[in-house]
Every structure is written in structure tokens, then in C-alpha cells.
Amino acid sequence: MPTTPLGDYLRARRALVRPESAGIPAGGARRVPGLRREEVAMLAEMSVDYYTRLEQGRERGPSAQVLDALSRVLRLDEDARLHLYRVAGLTPGRRRSGSAERVDPQLRSLLEMWPATPAIVLGRAYDVLAVNPLADALFDGFRQGPNLMLKVFLDPDAHRLYPDWESVAVNAVAGFRMLHGDDPHDPRLHEVLRTLTERSPEFVRLWKRHDARRKRLRSKRFHHPDVGELTLRVQVFDVRSAPGQELVVHHAEAGSPSAEALALLGTLAATRARENRAG
């Protein structure tokens, strides 16, 4: 049976809804995880046949009312609901020019003005378009290529750098899914997706969950080989001059051990930079 992104998404999300949380007794043997098709149809007040056709790709024009009902039954938050609309074809994705992404020179200058604050600019597919010296030192370089997804899944030191690697990976994949839904035909997204699918079973496992969620303010733990443990707050800003780009800023609580470690890392990075220039 042919499938569609909408059908794949619906199947993945209903598998994550516990029957008891939807008011359905969980007694008896169940052949599928989560909700059955007929249970989703009943809760969304539609026929089983219609819902089955949605999952199987035989119905490609659901209304906004249908998608809202499914969002409610499948417990989708706003990001996941937006992704549902995108894969159903009701929300237009962003139109890309296809040209190479560039960072505004003024934004690059801003990054350089934050010597004590790690900051990076991300583009489509989480390509690292610009990075200040402290961020480059924090991420211990991008030896797998200037891409955050490749850093998380293909760098052999990623599990050491991120003590909470599973949480970092889950959030990275959920954000990447949002980017993919925004422009599913973007060649760079396809390139990164193909690389990860071919080289990382861990990525494939998480990609199959169909989580869709934008980056949000949170704390992230690092274990850096030079300065040890750091806990940093992460804030993400949309770059208004270049839709689709994000400015990601990391900072430590003032006076904390993490702030001291970050300051030491900055000193070490500056010393190495001077030595490299002198050499």
C-alpha cells in the first residue's frame, strides 16, 4: 500500500497515545502500541473508513476541521499541529531561492562582540553558517562538517560532549523534522537526511518517532575535555533579515561554576588562537 508523509505521521503519533489517557480502557490484548485506527476515528468523530484512507494515502484533502480533531485526539502541541498541517498540504512551506545561505555581515560582527558568550547562526538543515571563537571552542570544532545534526549523530565524541545525549538528540531530530516539513523539497535538507539515514542507526530510530518541535529555551549540559562540566542556558532567536536562519546563544548563570568554566574556556581559546597566529 503506498504511503504519504501525512499517513506516516498519523501512524507514528497514534502509536504514542496511551489508550487510558484517551479515556479508553486498556484491558485485553492489543496488537498495536497506542491507539487503534477505529479508536482514533471514534474520538475524532469521523468514519473508520475515512481515517483509514488518510493513513493509507488514499485521501489527500483533509479539511482544517478534520486536522484540528486529529490534533486533539493525538495530543499534538502547537508545533506538532503545525507540522500536521504542513504534511497535509494546508500550510504553505517557505519558498527557498536555492542559492547558498549567507550571514549578514552585521550579524557576524555582533557575534564577534560577544567574546564571553558562545553564539552560532544556523541555517537550513542546521548548517552552522557562523560561529564566534568561544562557541567553536565549546563545541570542540565541527570535525564532521559545519552542521549541528552531523555533530550530534556522527561525531564519535558527541556522547561525551553531551552528558544528556538522548535528550539533545531527541530535540535535534524534532527540530529537524520541523525544518523538513517547512520545505520538504530542499536539496540540502535531503542531503543531510540521506547522510544521517545511511550512517546513524540512532538517528533512524528517532526519525521514526515523527516528533516535530521547534527549539525552545532550555538548559543544556556539556562535558568539555578542557574545562569539565558546564550547564548553559540556550536561547534561540529568528533572524528577521534572513527567514529560516536562527541565532543560538548560550550563557551561564553569573557567578556559577559554569560561568567560571566558560571564562576559562575563553582564555584557553584566545591563547591557542594567538599561538596559531604566531606559528
PDB file of C-alpha atoms in Angstrom:
ATOM      1  CA  MET A   1       0.000   0.000   0.000  1.00  0.00           C
ATOM      2  CA  PRO A   2       1.514   3.397  -0.955  1.00  0.00           C
ATOM      3  CA  THR A   3       2.036   5.839   1.845  1.00  0.00           C
ATOM      4  CA  THR A   4       2.311   9.598   2.287  1.00  0.00           C
ATOM      5  CA  PRO A   5       4.027  11.888   4.808  1.00  0.00           C
ATOM      6  CA  LEU A   6       0.580  12.506   6.332  1.00  0.00           C
ATOM      7  CA  GLY A   7      -0.091   8.790   6.722  1.00  0.00           C
ATOM      8  CA  ASP A   8       3.354   8.163   8.213  1.00  0.00           C
ATOM      9  CA  TYR A   9       2.856  10.985  10.701  1.00  0.00           C
ATOM     10  CA  LEU A  10      -0.600   9.851  11.794  1.00  0.00           C
ATOM     11  CA  ARG A  11       0.570   6.274  12.366  1.00  0.00           C
ATOM     12  CA  ALA A  12       3.598   7.389  14.350  1.00  0.00           C
ATOM     13  CA  ARG A  13       1.634   9.769  16.573  1.00  0.00           C
ATOM     14  CA  ARG A  14      -1.278   7.454  17.369  1.00  0.00           C
ATOM     15  CA  ALA A  15       1.255   4.821  18.451  1.00  0.00           C
ATOM     16  CA  LEU A  16       2.414   7.224  21.185  1.00  0.00           C
ATOM     17  CA  VAL A  17      -1.016   7.919  22.720  1.00  0.00           C
ATOM     18  CA  ARG A  18      -1.789   5.669  25.677  1.00  0.00           C
ATOM     19  CA  PRO A  19      -5.373   4.352  25.474  1.00  0.00           C
ATOM     20  CA  GLU A  20      -6.120   5.162  29.109  1.00  0.00           C
ATOM     21  CA  SER A  21      -5.061   8.788  28.576  1.00  0.00           C
ATOM     22  CA  ALA A  22      -7.732   8.999  25.870  1.00  0.00           C
ATOM     23  CA  GLY A  23     -10.384   7.514  28.134  1.00  0.00           C
ATOM     24  CA  ILE A  24     -10.234   4.030  26.596  1.00  0.00           C
ATOM     25  CA  PRO A  25      -9.877   1.019  28.927  1.00  0.00           C
ATOM     26  CA  ALA A  26      -6.522  -0.659  28.310  1.00  0.00           C
ATOM     27  CA  GLY A  27      -7.681  -4.167  29.257  1.00  0.00           C
ATOM     28  CA  GLY A  28      -7.230  -7.118  26.942  1.00  0.00           C
ATOM     29  CA  ALA A  29      -4.577  -7.921  24.377  1.00  0.00           C
ATOM     30  CA  ARG A  30      -3.678  -5.106  21.983  1.00  0.00           C
ATOM     31  CA  ARG A  31      -1.811  -5.867  18.772  1.00  0.00           C
ATOM     32  CA  VAL A  32      -0.622  -2.281  18.251  1.00  0.00           C
ATOM     33  CA  PRO A  33       1.028   0.255  20.568  1.00  0.00           C
ATOM     34  CA  GLY A  34      -1.069   3.276  21.363  1.00  0.00           C
ATOM     35  CA  LEU A  35      -4.488   3.794  19.796  1.00  0.00           C
ATOM     36  CA  ARG A  36      -6.132   1.655  17.127  1.00  0.00           C
ATOM     37  CA  ARG A  37      -7.386   3.252  13.913  1.00  0.00           C
ATOM     38  CA  GLU A  38     -11.011   2.766  14.908  1.00  0.00           C
ATOM     39  CA  GLU A  39     -10.354   4.410  18.271  1.00  0.00           C
ATOM     40  CA  VAL A  40      -8.802   7.476  16.634  1.00  0.00           C
ATOM     41  CA  ALA A  41     -11.752   7.669  14.235  1.00  0.00           C
ATOM     42  CA  MET A  42     -14.276   7.382  17.062  1.00  0.00           C
ATOM     43  CA  LEU A  43     -12.590  10.040  19.211  1.00  0.00           C
ATOM     44  CA  ALA A  44     -12.209  12.394  16.221  1.00  0.00           C
ATOM     45  CA  GLU A  45     -15.859  11.796  15.217  1.00  0.00           C
ATOM     46  CA  MET A  46     -15.174  10.512  11.715  1.00  0.00           C
ATOM     47  CA  SER A  47     -15.708   7.201   9.973  1.00  0.00           C
ATOM     48  CA  VAL A  48     -13.140   4.439  10.308  1.00  0.00           C
ATOM     49  CA  ASP A  49     -13.026   4.165   6.520  1.00  0.00           C
ATOM     50  CA  TYR A  50     -12.188   7.850   6.104  1.00  0.00           C
ATOM     51  CA  TYR A  51      -9.443   7.757   8.743  1.00  0.00           C
ATOM     52  CA  THR A  52      -8.009   4.566   7.214  1.00  0.00           C
ATOM     53  CA  ARG A  53      -7.866   6.266   3.818  1.00  0.00           C
ATOM     54  CA  LEU A  54      -5.943   9.164   5.399  1.00  0.00           C
ATOM     55  CA  GLU A  55      -3.331   6.796   6.825  1.00  0.00           C
ATOM     56  CA  GLN A  56      -3.060   4.781   3.629  1.00  0.00           C
ATOM     57  CA  GLY A  57      -2.614   7.821   1.405  1.00  0.00           C
ATOM     58  CA  ARG A  58      -5.901   7.312  -0.437  1.00  0.00           C
ATOM     59  CA  GLU A  59      -7.404  10.526   0.972  1.00  0.00           C
ATOM     60  CA  ARG A  60      -5.232  13.586   0.372  1.00  0.00           C
ATOM     61  CA  GLY A  61      -7.522  16.523   1.058  1.00  0.00           C
ATOM     62  CA  PRO A  62      -8.499  16.649   4.750  1.00  0.00           C
ATOM     63  CA  SER A  63     -10.148  19.828   5.939  1.00  0.00           C
ATOM     64  CA  ALA A  64      -8.865  22.082   8.703  1.00  0.00           C
ATOM     65  CA  GLN A  65     -11.684  20.801  10.912  1.00  0.00           C
ATOM     66  CA  VAL A  66     -10.505  17.211  10.403  1.00  0.00           C
ATOM     67  CA  LEU A  67      -6.900  18.134  11.208  1.00  0.00           C
ATOM     68  CA  ASP A  68      -7.929  20.007  14.342  1.00  0.00           C
ATOM     69  CA  ALA A  69      -9.923  17.000  15.525  1.00  0.00           C
ATOM     70  CA  LEU A  70      -6.947  14.712  14.922  1.00  0.00           C
ATOM     71  CA  SER A  71      -4.649  17.173  16.696  1.00  0.00           C
ATOM     72  CA  ARG A  72      -6.871  16.972  19.760  1.00  0.00           C
ATOM     73  CA  VAL A  73      -7.092  13.160  19.757  1.00  0.00           C
ATOM     74  CA  LEU A  74      -3.354  12.686  19.151  1.00  0.00           C
ATOM     75  CA  ARG A  75      -2.404  15.209  21.862  1.00  0.00           C
ATOM     76  CA  LEU A  76      -0.398  17.409  19.490  1.00  0.00           C
ATOM     77  CA  ASP A  77       1.119  20.634  20.799  1.00  0.00           C
ATOM     78  CA  GLU A  78       1.271  23.744  18.609  1.00  0.00           C
ATOM     79  CA  ASP A  79       4.488  22.740  16.835  1.00  0.00           C
ATOM     80  CA  ALA A  80       3.231  19.221  16.129  1.00  0.00           C
ATOM     81  CA  ARG A  81      -0.122  20.624  14.964  1.00  0.00           C
ATOM     82  CA  LEU A  82       1.666  22.983  12.574  1.00  0.00           C
ATOM     83  CA  HIS A  83       3.639  20.038  11.211  1.00  0.00           C
ATOM     84  CA  LEU A  84       0.405  18.081  10.730  1.00  0.00           C
ATOM     85  CA  TYR A  85      -0.995  20.932   8.650  1.00  0.00           C
ATOM     86  CA  ARG A  86       2.187  21.074   6.589  1.00  0.00           C
ATOM     87  CA  VAL A  87       2.298  17.384   5.740  1.00  0.00           C
ATOM     88  CA  ALA A  88      -1.405  17.564   4.873  1.00  0.00           C
ATOM     89  CA  GLY A  89      -0.669  20.375   2.414  1.00  0.00           C
ATOM     90  CA  LEU A  90      -2.789  23.051   4.116  1.00  0.00           C
ATOM     91  CA  THR A  91       0.040  25.334   5.187  1.00  0.00           C
ATOM     92  CA  PRO A  92       2.435  26.620   2.518  1.00  0.00           C
ATOM     93  CA  GLY A  93       6.085  25.957   3.217  1.00  0.00           C
ATOM     94  CA  ARG A  94       8.780  28.570   2.937  1.00  0.00           C
ATOM     95  CA  ARG A  95       9.987  29.195  -0.617  1.00  0.00           C
ATOM     96  CA  ARG A  96      13.756  28.882  -0.886  1.00  0.00           C
ATOM     97  CA  SER A  97      15.860  30.565  -3.509  1.00  0.00           C
ATOM     98  CA  GLY A  98      18.115  27.521  -3.845  1.00  0.00           C
ATOM     99  CA  SER A  99      21.206  29.716  -3.528  1.00  0.00           C
ATOM    100  CA  ALA A 100      23.871  29.301  -0.877  1.00  0.00           C
ATOM    101  CA  GLU A 101      22.926  30.735   2.509  1.00  0.00           C
ATOM    102  CA  ARG A 102      24.851  33.752   3.723  1.00  0.00           C
ATOM    103  CA  VAL A 103      25.021  35.533   7.043  1.00  0.00           C
ATOM    104  CA  ASP A 104      24.513  39.273   7.232  1.00  0.00           C
ATOM    105  CA  PRO A 105      27.943  40.905   7.888  1.00  0.00           C
ATOM    106  CA  GLN A 106      26.428  42.937  10.729  1.00  0.00           C
ATOM    107  CA  LEU A 107      25.266  39.728  12.401  1.00  0.00           C
ATOM    108  CA  ARG A 108      28.772  38.281  12.064  1.00  0.00           C
ATOM    109  CA  SER A 109      30.122  41.429  13.703  1.00  0.00           C
ATOM    110  CA  LEU A 110      27.609  41.025  16.537  1.00  0.00           C
ATOM    111  CA  LEU A 111      28.858  37.510  17.233  1.00  0.00           C
ATOM    112  CA  GLU A 112      32.425  38.792  17.466  1.00  0.00           C
ATOM    113  CA  MET A 113      31.279  41.398  20.020  1.00  0.00           C
ATOM    114  CA  TRP A 114      30.331  38.587  22.437  1.00  0.00           C
ATOM    115  CA  PRO A 115      33.747  37.136  23.372  1.00  0.00           C
ATOM    116  CA  ALA A 116      32.331  35.693  26.618  1.00  0.00           C
ATOM    117  CA  THR A 117      29.132  34.266  25.096  1.00  0.00           C
ATOM    118  CA  PRO A 118      29.080  31.257  22.744  1.00  0.00           C
ATOM    119  CA  ALA A 119      26.876  32.112  19.759  1.00  0.00           C
ATOM    120  CA  ILE A 120      26.195  30.456  16.406  1.00  0.00           C
ATOM    121  CA  VAL A 121      23.984  31.127  13.400  1.00  0.00           C
ATOM    122  CA  LEU A 122      22.136  28.129  11.984  1.00  0.00           C
ATOM    123  CA  GLY A 123      20.648  27.831   8.519  1.00  0.00           C
ATOM    124  CA  ARG A 124      18.502  25.272   6.785  1.00  0.00           C
ATOM    125  CA  ALA A 125      19.235  21.693   7.788  1.00  0.00           C
ATOM    126  CA  TYR A 126      21.005  23.096  10.882  1.00  0.00           C
ATOM    127  CA  ASP A 127      24.085  24.076   8.909  1.00  0.00           C
ATOM    128  CA  VAL A 128      26.428  26.191  11.042  1.00  0.00           C
ATOM    129  CA  LEU A 129      26.755  29.392   8.988  1.00  0.00           C
ATOM    130  CA  ALA A 130      28.669  31.491  11.520  1.00  0.00           C
ATOM    131  CA  VAL A 131      30.276  30.837  14.875  1.00  0.00           C
ATOM    132  CA  ASN A 132      32.251  33.007  17.288  1.00  0.00           C
ATOM    133  CA  PRO A 133      35.521  31.690  18.779  1.00  0.00           C
ATOM    134  CA  LEU A 134      34.028  30.722  22.142  1.00  0.00           C
ATOM    135  CA  ALA A 135      31.238  28.701  20.512  1.00  0.00           C
ATOM    136  CA  ASP A 136      33.781  26.953  18.291  1.00  0.00           C
ATOM    137  CA  ALA A 137      35.764  26.064  21.392  1.00  0.00           C
ATOM    138  CA  LEU A 138      32.637  24.927  23.275  1.00  0.00           C
ATOM    139  CA  PHE A 139      31.617  22.551  20.501  1.00  0.00           C
ATOM    140  CA  ASP A 140      35.226  21.384  20.161  1.00  0.00           C
ATOM    141  CA  GLY A 141      35.149  22.173  16.467  1.00  0.00           C
ATOM    142  CA  PHE A 142      32.889  20.604  13.863  1.00  0.00           C
ATOM    143  CA  ARG A 143      35.072  17.777  12.632  1.00  0.00           C
ATOM    144  CA  GLN A 144      32.177  16.032  10.883  1.00  0.00           C
ATOM    145  CA  GLY A 145      31.437  19.227   8.947  1.00  0.00           C
ATOM    146  CA  PRO A 146      29.770  22.511   9.940  1.00  0.00           C
ATOM    147  CA  ASN A 147      26.371  21.020  10.695  1.00  0.00           C
ATOM    148  CA  LEU A 148      24.767  20.570  14.109  1.00  0.00           C
ATOM    149  CA  MET A 149      22.962  17.330  13.155  1.00  0.00           C
ATOM    150  CA  LEU A 150      26.205  15.740  11.974  1.00  0.00           C
ATOM    151  CA  LYS A 151      27.856  16.881  15.195  1.00  0.00           C
ATOM    152  CA  VAL A 152      25.227  15.178  17.349  1.00  0.00           C
ATOM    153  CA  PHE A 153      24.958  11.910  15.436  1.00  0.00           C
ATOM    154  CA  LEU A 154      28.258  11.327  13.650  1.00  0.00           C
ATOM    155  CA  ASP A 155      30.918  12.851  15.888  1.00  0.00           C
ATOM    156  CA  PRO A 156      32.380   9.956  17.939  1.00  0.00           C
ATOM    157  CA  ASP A 157      32.830  12.321  20.896  1.00  0.00           C
ATOM    158  CA  ALA A 158      29.215  13.570  20.914  1.00  0.00           C
ATOM    159  CA  HIS A 159      28.083  11.267  23.719  1.00  0.00           C
ATOM    160  CA  ARG A 160      30.918  12.586  25.853  1.00  0.00           C
ATOM    161  CA  LEU A 161      30.293  16.235  24.982  1.00  0.00           C
ATOM    162  CA  TYR A 162      26.572  15.919  25.786  1.00  0.00           C
ATOM    163  CA  PRO A 163      26.046  14.036  29.089  1.00  0.00           C
ATOM    164  CA  ASP A 164      22.306  14.093  28.329  1.00  0.00           C
ATOM    165  CA  TRP A 165      22.850  12.935  24.769  1.00  0.00           C
ATOM    166  CA  GLU A 166      19.460  11.242  24.342  1.00  0.00           C
ATOM    167  CA  SER A 167      17.586  14.426  25.246  1.00  0.00           C
ATOM    168  CA  VAL A 168      19.796  16.528  22.972  1.00  0.00           C
ATOM    169  CA  ALA A 169      19.306  14.074  20.101  1.00  0.00           C
ATOM    170  CA  VAL A 170      15.516  13.907  20.543  1.00  0.00           C
ATOM    171  CA  ASN A 171      15.244  17.701  20.442  1.00  0.00           C
ATOM    172  CA  ALA A 172      17.596  17.964  17.457  1.00  0.00           C
ATOM    173  CA  VAL A 173      15.569  15.466  15.425  1.00  0.00           C
ATOM    174  CA  ALA A 174      12.272  17.127  16.375  1.00  0.00           C
ATOM    175  CA  GLY A 175      13.608  20.487  15.195  1.00  0.00           C
ATOM    176  CA  PHE A 176      14.973  18.946  12.008  1.00  0.00           C
ATOM    177  CA  ARG A 177      11.533  17.452  11.342  1.00  0.00           C
ATOM    178  CA  MET A 178      10.041  20.957  11.553  1.00  0.00           C
ATOM    179  CA  LEU A 179      12.588  22.217   9.025  1.00  0.00           C
ATOM    180  CA  HIS A 180      11.809  19.307   6.728  1.00  0.00           C
ATOM    181  CA  GLY A 181       8.073  19.993   6.954  1.00  0.00           C
ATOM    182  CA  ASP A 182       8.683  23.662   6.167  1.00  0.00           C
ATOM    183  CA  ASP A 183      10.409  22.813   2.884  1.00  0.00           C
ATOM    184  CA  PRO A 184      10.375  19.062   2.125  1.00  0.00           C
ATOM    185  CA  HIS A 185      11.962  19.574  -1.312  1.00  0.00           C
ATOM    186  CA  ASP A 186      15.036  21.491  -0.173  1.00  0.00           C
ATOM    187  CA  PRO A 187      18.119  19.699  -1.592  1.00  0.00           C
ATOM    188  CA  ARG A 188      20.336  20.485   1.395  1.00  0.00           C
ATOM    189  CA  LEU A 189      17.788  19.009   3.800  1.00  0.00           C
ATOM    190  CA  HIS A 190      17.656  15.898   1.647  1.00  0.00           C
ATOM    191  CA  GLU A 191      21.446  15.665   1.609  1.00  0.00           C
ATOM    192  CA  VAL A 192      21.746  15.812   5.403  1.00  0.00           C
ATOM    193  CA  LEU A 193      18.790  13.457   5.848  1.00  0.00           C
ATOM    194  CA  ARG A 194      20.328  10.924   3.459  1.00  0.00           C
ATOM    195  CA  THR A 195      23.714  11.085   5.205  1.00  0.00           C
ATOM    196  CA  LEU A 196      22.201  10.557   8.640  1.00  0.00           C
ATOM    197  CA  THR A 197      19.889   7.784   7.462  1.00  0.00           C
ATOM    198  CA  GLU A 198      22.792   5.905   5.892  1.00  0.00           C
ATOM    199  CA  ARG A 199      25.303   6.398   8.709  1.00  0.00           C
ATOM    200  CA  SER A 200      23.422   6.689  12.003  1.00  0.00           C
ATOM    201  CA  PRO A 201      21.052   3.986  13.307  1.00  0.00           C
ATOM    202  CA  GLU A 202      20.402   6.240  16.317  1.00  0.00           C
ATOM    203  CA  PHE A 203      19.092   8.962  14.024  1.00  0.00           C
ATOM    204  CA  VAL A 204      16.896   6.471  12.152  1.00  0.00           C
ATOM    205  CA  ARG A 205      15.399   5.289  15.446  1.00  0.00           C
ATOM    206  CA  LEU A 206      14.450   8.816  16.499  1.00  0.00           C
ATOM    207  CA  TRP A 207      13.354   9.912  12.999  1.00  0.00           C
ATOM    208  CA  LYS A 208      10.750   7.140  13.007  1.00  0.00           C
ATOM    209  CA  ARG A 209       9.071   8.760  16.032  1.00  0.00           C
ATOM    210  CA  HIS A 210       7.956  11.705  13.870  1.00  0.00           C
ATOM    211  CA  ASP A 211       8.440  14.214  16.703  1.00  0.00           C
ATOM    212  CA  ALA A 212       8.100  17.790  15.418  1.00  0.00           C
ATOM    213  CA  ARG A 213       9.097  20.621  17.733  1.00  0.00           C
ATOM    214  CA  ARG A 214      10.957  23.902  17.366  1.00  0.00           C
ATOM    215  CA  LYS A 215      13.920  24.852  19.530  1.00  0.00           C
ATOM    216  CA  ARG A 216      12.874  26.316  22.866  1.00  0.00           C
ATOM    217  CA  LEU A 217      14.570  27.982  25.818  1.00  0.00           C
ATOM    218  CA  ARG A 218      16.194  25.297  27.928  1.00  0.00           C
ATOM    219  CA  SER A 219      19.341  24.330  29.789  1.00  0.00           C
ATOM    220  CA  LYS A 220      21.934  22.056  28.264  1.00  0.00           C
ATOM    221  CA  ARG A 221      24.790  20.215  29.926  1.00  0.00           C
ATOM    222  CA  PHE A 222      28.220  19.925  28.330  1.00  0.00           C
ATOM    223  CA  HIS A 223      31.302  17.973  29.344  1.00  0.00           C
ATOM    224  CA  HIS A 224      34.231  19.734  27.728  1.00  0.00           C
ATOM    225  CA  PRO A 225      37.640  17.986  27.592  1.00  0.00           C
ATOM    226  CA  ASP A 226      39.450  21.158  28.734  1.00  0.00           C
ATOM    227  CA  VAL A 227      37.172  22.642  31.417  1.00  0.00           C
ATOM    228  CA  GLY A 228      34.867  19.839  32.532  1.00  0.00           C
ATOM    229  CA  GLU A 229      31.145  20.193  33.263  1.00  0.00           C
ATOM    230  CA  LEU A 230      29.094  23.212  32.177  1.00  0.00           C
ATOM    231  CA  THR A 231      25.362  23.862  32.399  1.00  0.00           C
ATOM    232  CA  LEU A 232      24.321  26.592  29.987  1.00  0.00           C
ATOM    233  CA  ARG A 233      21.045  28.258  29.164  1.00  0.00           C
ATOM    234  CA  VAL A 234      20.162  28.247  25.469  1.00  0.00           C
ATOM    235  CA  GLN A 235      18.130  30.951  23.748  1.00  0.00           C
ATOM    236  CA  VAL A 236      17.117  30.876  20.095  1.00  0.00           C
ATOM    237  CA  PHE A 237      16.182  33.932  18.016  1.00  0.00           C
ATOM    238  CA  ASP A 238      14.787  34.086  14.492  1.00  0.00           C
ATOM    239  CA  VAL A 239      16.949  36.180  12.145  1.00  0.00           C
ATOM    240  CA  ARG A 240      14.472  38.632  10.655  1.00  0.00           C
ATOM    241  CA  SER A 241      16.788  39.673   7.820  1.00  0.00           C
ATOM    242  CA  ALA A 242      17.110  36.053   6.649  1.00  0.00           C
ATOM    243  CA  PRO A 243      13.950  33.982   7.256  1.00  0.00           C
ATOM    244  CA  GLY A 244      14.859  30.439   8.203  1.00  0.00           C
ATOM    245  CA  GLN A 245      18.105  31.354   9.937  1.00  0.00           C
ATOM    246  CA  GLU A 246      18.400  31.144  13.736  1.00  0.00           C
ATOM    247  CA  LEU A 247      20.756  32.809  16.197  1.00  0.00           C
ATOM    248  CA  VAL A 248      21.538  30.429  19.065  1.00  0.00           C
ATOM    249  CA  VAL A 249      23.111  31.930  22.197  1.00  0.00           C
ATOM    250  CA  HIS A 250      24.478  30.015  25.203  1.00  0.00           C
ATOM    251  CA  HIS A 251      25.132  31.627  28.575  1.00  0.00           C
ATOM    252  CA  ALA A 252      25.866  30.614  32.150  1.00  0.00           C
ATOM    253  CA  GLU A 253      24.353  31.895  35.378  1.00  0.00           C
ATOM    254  CA  ALA A 254      26.519  34.711  36.743  1.00  0.00           C
ATOM    255  CA  GLY A 255      28.930  33.586  39.456  1.00  0.00           C
ATOM    256  CA  SER A 256      28.237  29.900  38.879  1.00  0.00           C
ATOM    257  CA  PRO A 257      30.887  27.199  38.382  1.00  0.00           C
ATOM    258  CA  SER A 258      29.703  27.009  34.768  1.00  0.00           C
ATOM    259  CA  ALA A 259      30.431  30.718  34.309  1.00  0.00           C
ATOM    260  CA  GLU A 260      33.939  30.177  35.668  1.00  0.00           C
ATOM    261  CA  ALA A 261      34.456  27.202  33.355  1.00  0.00           C
ATOM    262  CA  LEU A 262      33.199  29.223  30.384  1.00  0.00           C
ATOM    263  CA  ALA A 263      35.597  32.055  31.220  1.00  0.00           C
ATOM    264  CA  LEU A 264      38.477  29.569  31.435  1.00  0.00           C
ATOM    265  CA  LEU A 265      37.478  28.097  28.091  1.00  0.00           C
ATOM    266  CA  GLY A 266      37.531  31.582  26.570  1.00  0.00           C
ATOM    267  CA  THR A 267      41.037  32.185  27.927  1.00  0.00           C
ATOM    268  CA  LEU A 268      42.283  28.870  26.549  1.00  0.00           C
ATOM    269  CA  ALA A 269      40.710  29.543  23.145  1.00  0.00           C
ATOM    270  CA  ALA A 270      42.250  33.015  22.958  1.00  0.00           C
ATOM    271  CA  THR A 271      45.675  31.660  23.938  1.00  0.00           C
ATOM    272  CA  ARG A 272      45.533  28.969  21.258  1.00  0.00           C
ATOM    273  CA  ALA A 273      44.435  31.496  18.646  1.00  0.00           C
ATOM    274  CA  ARG A 274      47.464  33.702  19.456  1.00  0.00           C
ATOM    275  CA  GLU A 275      49.772  30.706  19.298  1.00  0.00           C
ATOM    276  CA  ASN A 276      48.369  29.696  15.912  1.00  0.00           C
ATOM    277  CA  ARG A 277      48.849  33.194  14.521  1.00  0.00           C
ATOM    278  CA  ALA A 278      52.388  33.330  15.866  1.00  0.00           C
ATOM    279  CA  GLY A 279      53.144  29.914  14.399  1.00  0.00           C
TER     280      GLY A 279
END
